[in-house]
Coordinates of C-alpha atoms in Angstrom, one line a residue:
X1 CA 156.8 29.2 76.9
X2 CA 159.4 32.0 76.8
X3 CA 159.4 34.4 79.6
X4 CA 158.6 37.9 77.8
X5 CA 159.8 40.9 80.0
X6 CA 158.1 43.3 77.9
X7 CA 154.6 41.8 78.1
X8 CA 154.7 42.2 82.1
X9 CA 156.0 45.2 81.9
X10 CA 152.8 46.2 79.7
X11 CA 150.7 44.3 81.6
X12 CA 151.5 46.3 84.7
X13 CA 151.7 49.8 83.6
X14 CA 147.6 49.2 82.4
X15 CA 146.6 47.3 85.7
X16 CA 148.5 50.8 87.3
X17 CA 146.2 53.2 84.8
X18 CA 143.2 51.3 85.7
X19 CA 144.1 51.8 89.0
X20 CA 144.9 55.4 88.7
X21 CA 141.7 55.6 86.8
X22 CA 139.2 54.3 89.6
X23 CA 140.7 56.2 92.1
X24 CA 139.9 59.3 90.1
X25 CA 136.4 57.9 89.3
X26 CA 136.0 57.2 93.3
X27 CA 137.1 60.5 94.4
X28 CA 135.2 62.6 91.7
X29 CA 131.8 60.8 93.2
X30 CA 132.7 61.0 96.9
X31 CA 133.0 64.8 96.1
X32 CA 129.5 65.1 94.6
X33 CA 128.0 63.0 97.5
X34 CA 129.3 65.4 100.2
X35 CA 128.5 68.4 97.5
X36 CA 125.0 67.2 97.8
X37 CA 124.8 66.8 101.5
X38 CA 126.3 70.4 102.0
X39 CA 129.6 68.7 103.2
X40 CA 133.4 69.7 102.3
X41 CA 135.1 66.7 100.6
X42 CA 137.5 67.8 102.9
X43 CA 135.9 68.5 106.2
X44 CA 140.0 69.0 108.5
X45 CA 140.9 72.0 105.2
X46 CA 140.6 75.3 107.0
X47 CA 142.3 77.6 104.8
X48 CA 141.2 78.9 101.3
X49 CA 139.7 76.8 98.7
X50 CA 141.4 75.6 96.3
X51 CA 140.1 77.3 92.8
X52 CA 138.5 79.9 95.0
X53 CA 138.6 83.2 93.2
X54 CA 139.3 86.3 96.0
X55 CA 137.1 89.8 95.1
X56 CA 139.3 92.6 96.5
X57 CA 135.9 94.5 98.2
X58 CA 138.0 96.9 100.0
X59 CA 135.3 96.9 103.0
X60 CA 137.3 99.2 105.1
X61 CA 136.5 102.1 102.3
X62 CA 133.2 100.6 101.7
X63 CA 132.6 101.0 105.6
X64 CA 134.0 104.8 105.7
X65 CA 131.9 106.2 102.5
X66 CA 128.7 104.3 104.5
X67 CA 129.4 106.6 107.7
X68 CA 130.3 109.8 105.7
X69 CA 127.5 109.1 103.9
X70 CA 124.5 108.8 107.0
X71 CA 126.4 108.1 110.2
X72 CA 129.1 111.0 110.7
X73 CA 128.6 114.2 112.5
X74 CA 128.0 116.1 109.2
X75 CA 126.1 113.4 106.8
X76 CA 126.5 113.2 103.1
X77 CA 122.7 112.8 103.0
X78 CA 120.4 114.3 105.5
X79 CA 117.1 112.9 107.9
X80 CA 115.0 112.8 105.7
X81 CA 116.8 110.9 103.0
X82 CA 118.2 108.2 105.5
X83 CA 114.4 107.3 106.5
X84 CA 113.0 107.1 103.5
X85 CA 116.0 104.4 102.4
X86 CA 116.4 102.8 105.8
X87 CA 112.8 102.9 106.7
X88 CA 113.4 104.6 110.2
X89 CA 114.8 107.4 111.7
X90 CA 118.7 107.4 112.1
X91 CA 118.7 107.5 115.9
X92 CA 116.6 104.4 116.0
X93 CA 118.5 102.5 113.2
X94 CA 122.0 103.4 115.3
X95 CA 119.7 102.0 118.9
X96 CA 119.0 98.5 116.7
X97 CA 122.8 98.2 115.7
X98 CA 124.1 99.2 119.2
X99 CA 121.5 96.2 120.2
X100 CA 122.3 93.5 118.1
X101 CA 126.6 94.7 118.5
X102 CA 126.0 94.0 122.3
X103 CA 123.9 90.8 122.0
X104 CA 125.6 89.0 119.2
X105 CA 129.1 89.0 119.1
X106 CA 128.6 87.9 115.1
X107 CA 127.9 92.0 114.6
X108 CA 131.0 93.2 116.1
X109 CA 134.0 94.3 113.8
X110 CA 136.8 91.6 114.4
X111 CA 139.9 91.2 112.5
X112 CA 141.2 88.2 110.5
X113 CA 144.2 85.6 110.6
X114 CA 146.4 87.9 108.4
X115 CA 145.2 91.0 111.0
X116 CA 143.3 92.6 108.6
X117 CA 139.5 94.4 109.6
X118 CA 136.8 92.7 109.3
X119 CA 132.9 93.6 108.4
X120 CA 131.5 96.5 110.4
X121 CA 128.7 96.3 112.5
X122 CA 127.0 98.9 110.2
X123 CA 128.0 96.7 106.9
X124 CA 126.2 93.7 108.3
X125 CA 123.4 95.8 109.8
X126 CA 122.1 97.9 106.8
X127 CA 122.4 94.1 103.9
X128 CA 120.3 93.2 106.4
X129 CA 117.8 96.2 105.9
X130 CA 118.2 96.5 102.7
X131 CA 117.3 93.0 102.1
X132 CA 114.2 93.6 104.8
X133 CA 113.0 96.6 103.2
X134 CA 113.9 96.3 99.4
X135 CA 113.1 92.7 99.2
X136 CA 116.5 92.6 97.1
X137 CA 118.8 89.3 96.7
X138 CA 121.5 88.9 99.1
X139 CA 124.0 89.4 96.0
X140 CA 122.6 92.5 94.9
X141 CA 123.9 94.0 98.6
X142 CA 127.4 93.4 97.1
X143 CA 127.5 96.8 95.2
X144 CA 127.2 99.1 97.9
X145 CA 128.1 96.9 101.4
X146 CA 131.3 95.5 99.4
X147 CA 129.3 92.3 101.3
X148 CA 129.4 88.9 99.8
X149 CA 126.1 86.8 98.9
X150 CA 127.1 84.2 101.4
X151 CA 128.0 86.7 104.3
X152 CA 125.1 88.7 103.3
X153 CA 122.4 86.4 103.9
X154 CA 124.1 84.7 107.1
X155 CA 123.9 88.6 108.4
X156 CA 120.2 88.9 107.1
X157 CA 119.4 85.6 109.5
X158 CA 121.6 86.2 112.6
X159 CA 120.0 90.0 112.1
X160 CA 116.7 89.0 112.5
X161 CA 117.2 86.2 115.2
X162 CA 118.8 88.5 117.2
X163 CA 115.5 91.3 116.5
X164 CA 113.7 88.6 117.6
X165 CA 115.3 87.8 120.4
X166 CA 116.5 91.2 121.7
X167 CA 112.7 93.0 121.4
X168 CA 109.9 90.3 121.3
X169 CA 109.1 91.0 125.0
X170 CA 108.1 94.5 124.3
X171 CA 107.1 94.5 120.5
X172 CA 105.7 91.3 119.8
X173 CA 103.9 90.6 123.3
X174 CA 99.9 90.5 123.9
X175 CA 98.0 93.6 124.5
X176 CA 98.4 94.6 128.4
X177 CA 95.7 96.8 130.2
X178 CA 97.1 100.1 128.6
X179 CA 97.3 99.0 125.1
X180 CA 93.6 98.1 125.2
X181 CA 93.0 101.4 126.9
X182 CA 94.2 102.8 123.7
X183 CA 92.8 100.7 121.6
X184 CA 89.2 101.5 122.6
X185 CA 90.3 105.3 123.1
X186 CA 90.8 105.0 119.1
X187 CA 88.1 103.4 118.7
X188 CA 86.0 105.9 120.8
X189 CA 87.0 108.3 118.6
X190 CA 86.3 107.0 115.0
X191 CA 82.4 106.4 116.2
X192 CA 82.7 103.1 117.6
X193 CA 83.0 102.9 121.5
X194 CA 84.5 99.0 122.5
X195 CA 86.0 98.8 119.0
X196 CA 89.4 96.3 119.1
X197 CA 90.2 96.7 115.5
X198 CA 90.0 93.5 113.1
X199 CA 89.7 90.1 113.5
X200 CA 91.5 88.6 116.9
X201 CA 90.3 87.7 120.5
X202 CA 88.7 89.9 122.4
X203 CA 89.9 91.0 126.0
X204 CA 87.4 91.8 128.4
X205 CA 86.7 95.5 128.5
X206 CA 84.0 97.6 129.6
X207 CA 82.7 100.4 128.0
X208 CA 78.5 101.7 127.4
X209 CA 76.6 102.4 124.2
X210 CA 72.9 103.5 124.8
X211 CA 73.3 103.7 128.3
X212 CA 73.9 99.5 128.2
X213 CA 76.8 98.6 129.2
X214 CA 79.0 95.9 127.7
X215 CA 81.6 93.5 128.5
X216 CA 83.6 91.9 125.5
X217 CA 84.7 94.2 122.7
X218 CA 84.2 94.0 119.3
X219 CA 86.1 93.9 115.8
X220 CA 84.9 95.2 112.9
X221 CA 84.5 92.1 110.0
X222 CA 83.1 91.9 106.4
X223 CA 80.4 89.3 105.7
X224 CA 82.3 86.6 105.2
X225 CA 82.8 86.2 108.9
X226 CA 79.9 84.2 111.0
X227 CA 77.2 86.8 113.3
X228 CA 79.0 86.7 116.6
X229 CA 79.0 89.3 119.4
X230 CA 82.4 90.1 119.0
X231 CA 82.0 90.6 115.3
X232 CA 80.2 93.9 114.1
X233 CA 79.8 93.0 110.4
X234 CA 78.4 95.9 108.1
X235 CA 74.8 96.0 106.6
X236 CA 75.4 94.6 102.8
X237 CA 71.9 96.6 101.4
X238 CA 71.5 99.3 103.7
X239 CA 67.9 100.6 103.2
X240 CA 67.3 103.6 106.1
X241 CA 69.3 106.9 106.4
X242 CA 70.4 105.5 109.6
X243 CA 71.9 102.2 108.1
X244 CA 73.8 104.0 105.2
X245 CA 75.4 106.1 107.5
X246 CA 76.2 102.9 109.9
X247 CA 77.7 101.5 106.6
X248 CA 79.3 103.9 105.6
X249 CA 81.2 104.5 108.6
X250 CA 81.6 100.6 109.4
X251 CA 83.5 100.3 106.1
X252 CA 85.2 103.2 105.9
X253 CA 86.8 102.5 109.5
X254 CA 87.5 99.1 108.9
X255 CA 89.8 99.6 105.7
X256 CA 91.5 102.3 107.4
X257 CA 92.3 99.2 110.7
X258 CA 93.2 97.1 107.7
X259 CA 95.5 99.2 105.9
X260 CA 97.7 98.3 108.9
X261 CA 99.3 95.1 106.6
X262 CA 99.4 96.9 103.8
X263 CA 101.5 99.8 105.3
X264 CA 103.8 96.7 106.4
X265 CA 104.0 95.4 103.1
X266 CA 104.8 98.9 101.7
X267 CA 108.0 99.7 104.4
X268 CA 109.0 96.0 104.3
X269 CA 109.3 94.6 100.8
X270 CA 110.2 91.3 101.4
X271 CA 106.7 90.4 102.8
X272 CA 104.9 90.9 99.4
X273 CA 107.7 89.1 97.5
X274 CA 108.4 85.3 96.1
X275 CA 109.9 84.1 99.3
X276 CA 113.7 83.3 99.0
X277 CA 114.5 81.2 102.4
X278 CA 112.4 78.2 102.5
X279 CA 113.3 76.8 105.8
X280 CA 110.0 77.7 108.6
X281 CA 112.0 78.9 111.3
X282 CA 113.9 81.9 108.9
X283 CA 110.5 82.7 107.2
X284 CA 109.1 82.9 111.2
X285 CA 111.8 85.1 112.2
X286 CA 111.4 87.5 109.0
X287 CA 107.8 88.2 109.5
X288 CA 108.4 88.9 113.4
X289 CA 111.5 91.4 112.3
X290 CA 109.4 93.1 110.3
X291 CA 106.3 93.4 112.9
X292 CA 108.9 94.1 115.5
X293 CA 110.5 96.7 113.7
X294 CA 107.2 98.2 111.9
X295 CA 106.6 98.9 116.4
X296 CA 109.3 100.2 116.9
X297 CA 108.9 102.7 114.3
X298 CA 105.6 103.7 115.0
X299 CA 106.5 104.5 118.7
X300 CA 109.5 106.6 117.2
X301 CA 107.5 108.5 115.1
X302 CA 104.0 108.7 116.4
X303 CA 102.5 110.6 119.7
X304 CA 101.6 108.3 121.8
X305 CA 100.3 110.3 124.9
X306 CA 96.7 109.8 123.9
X307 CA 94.6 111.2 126.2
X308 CA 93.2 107.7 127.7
X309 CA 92.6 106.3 131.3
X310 CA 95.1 104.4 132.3
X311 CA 94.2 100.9 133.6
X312 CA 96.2 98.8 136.0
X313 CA 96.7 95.2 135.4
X314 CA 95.2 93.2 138.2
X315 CA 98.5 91.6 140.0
X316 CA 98.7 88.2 140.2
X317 CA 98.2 86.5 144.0
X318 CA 101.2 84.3 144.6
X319 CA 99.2 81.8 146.4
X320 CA 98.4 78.9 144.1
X321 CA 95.3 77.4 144.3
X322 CA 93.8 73.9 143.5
X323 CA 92.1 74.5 139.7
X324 CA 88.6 73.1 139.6
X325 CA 88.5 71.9 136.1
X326 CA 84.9 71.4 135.8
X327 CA 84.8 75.0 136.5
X328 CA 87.1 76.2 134.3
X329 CA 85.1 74.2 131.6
X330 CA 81.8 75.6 132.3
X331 CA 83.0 78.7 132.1
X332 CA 85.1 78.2 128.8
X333 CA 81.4 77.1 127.7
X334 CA 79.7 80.0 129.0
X335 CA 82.3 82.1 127.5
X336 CA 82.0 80.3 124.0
X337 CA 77.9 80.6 124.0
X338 CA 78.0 84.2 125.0
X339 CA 80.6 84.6 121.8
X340 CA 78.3 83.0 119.0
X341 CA 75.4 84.7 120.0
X342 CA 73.4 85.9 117.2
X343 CA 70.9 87.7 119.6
X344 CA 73.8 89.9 121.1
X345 CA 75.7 90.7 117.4
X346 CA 72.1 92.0 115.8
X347 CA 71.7 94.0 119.7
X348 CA 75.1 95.6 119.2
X349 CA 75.0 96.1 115.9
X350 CA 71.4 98.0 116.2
X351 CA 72.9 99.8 119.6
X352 CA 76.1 101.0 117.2
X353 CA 73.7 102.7 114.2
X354 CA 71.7 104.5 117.1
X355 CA 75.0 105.8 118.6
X356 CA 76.9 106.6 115.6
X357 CA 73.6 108.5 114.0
X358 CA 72.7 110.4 116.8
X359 CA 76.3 111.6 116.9
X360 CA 75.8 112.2 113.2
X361 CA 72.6 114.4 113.9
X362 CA 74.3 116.0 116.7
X363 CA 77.4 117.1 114.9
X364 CA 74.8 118.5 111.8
X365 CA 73.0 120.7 114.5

């Protein structure tokens, strides 16, 4: 058989496109395995991205019409109009940002590889918000932050960690002596002494109705919750004057405790909406944000020098005892009897419409 150069030749260049054409057909699928497991198909790149298209934002301008607008000495737009968009008063929205600049160094305004400014603090701070309290998508922050989607929602969840982290000791702890002071001063005051407010676990407290006095205090429930003694449920038919006043006041007082979630679903839109992170621990950190911050607002705005006693909390004896467990169970037991008991909710719920109607006929006379 003739040796035929040509035929090699041919047969080579389509082993070489075969080749060529299964490397191409490798790479393309390595790319969409890494795409699916949030990888680079280039993990050691560090520069742009190739086909990356670059938005001139101009943040430094977008930065200096946000100050002249609500930050500067002489505001664009006055009090009033910053807290109804920012949901707070200026000089607590500029103690957050001065809070979360100093604690996460994320928030600070750096400069890049080429030198140029980065983000401000305030940029960063008020997506965040605006996502918090509009409930808006992190791209719709674009228009008036200059903020990419990207940036914006990494600054939404390193804004509320930090929240989190900076004031959960004092806005997100348990009740101490003095908050329960207050509460039952409130309480006091709307007709019902030892009153809590809805739903929770009652603290021991110590207050008297009908010259009896008490020692666990009460929330104030619908029906649907069972006939405890820390559960003052209203009467469903009232019959007597005395019950339809009880009623009245029962519910009346008890929508206005509840209205409490609803207020922070009206400041905080993102708690009524769709939810848009799925992952537990960002969903945990947004609804402590927006408790912490609903707080932090309401000590801002609200009087808080209520004329109550002021109780000391009982301080703690540093020398540590054996525990006697059996004790500490009977006691749990006791505890737990004394709550469901459906003797004591019908006594303190008969106790309550003698109080509140003889202040009724008092206040008539």
């Amino acid at each position: 058989m003739d040796y035929n150069l040509e035929d090699d030749l041919f047969s080579f260049d389509a082993m070489e496109k075969e080749d060529q054409m299964f490397h191409e057909r490798f790479m393309r699928n390595q790319r969409i395995i890494n795409e699916l497991k949030g990888q680079s198909s280039n993990p050691s790149h560090v520069g742009s991205v190739e086909g990356h298209r670059v938005v001139n934002r101009n943040r430094e301008e977008a930065h200096q019409n946000m100050y002249d607008d609500y930050f500067s000495s002489n505001p664009r737009f006055d009090a009033n109009t910053f807290r109804r968009r920012f949901r707070m008063s200026r000089t607590l929205f500029q103690r957050i940002i001065d809070a979360v600049t100093t604690h996460n160094v994320y928030f600070q305004q750096r400069t890049d590889a080429v030198g140029r400014v980065g983000l401000s603090s305030i940029q960063k701070v008020t997506a965040a918000m605006r996502i918090l309290a509009y409930g808006i998508p992190a791209d719709a922050a674009d228009e008036y932050c200059k903020i990419a989607e990207s940036t914006a929602i990494e600054s939404f969840k390193k804004f509320c960690r930090s929240v989190v982290e900076i004031f959960s000791e004092k806005y997100l702890r348990s009740p101490n002596a003095n908050d329960i002071a207050r509460l039952l001063h409130i309480g006091k005051s709307s007709g019902f002494p030892g009153m809590l407010g809805t739903n929770g676990i009652s603290p021991p407290v110590h207050y008297t109705i009908q010259h009896k006095e008490y020692h666990m205090g009460y929330y104030l429930a619908d029906g649907i919750y069972p006939k405890w003694s820390t559960l003052v449920q209203t009467i469903r038919d009232p019959q007597t004057l005395k019950m339809k006043h009880f009623a009245k006041k029962q519910e009346s007082c008890r929508k206005d405790v509840e209205c409490a979630f609803g207020v922070l679903q009206s400041r905080f839109a993102i708690i009524r909406n769709p939810v848009r992170f799925w992952k537990k621990n960002v969903l945990q950190d947004v609804m402590r944000t927006c408790i912490i911050l609903h707080n932090m607002i309401i000590e801002d705005e609200h009087d808080l020098e209520a004329p109550i006693d002021i109780l000391i909390d009982e301080s703690t004896s540093n020398v540590q005892m054996r525990p006697n467990y059996n004790t500490q169970f009977n006691e749990f037991l006791e505890h737990h009897r004394q709550i469901k008991d459906q003797k004591a909710h019908f006594e303190l719920r008969n106790a309550l419409i003698e109080h509140l109607w003889k202040e009724h006929s008092n206040s008539a006379n």
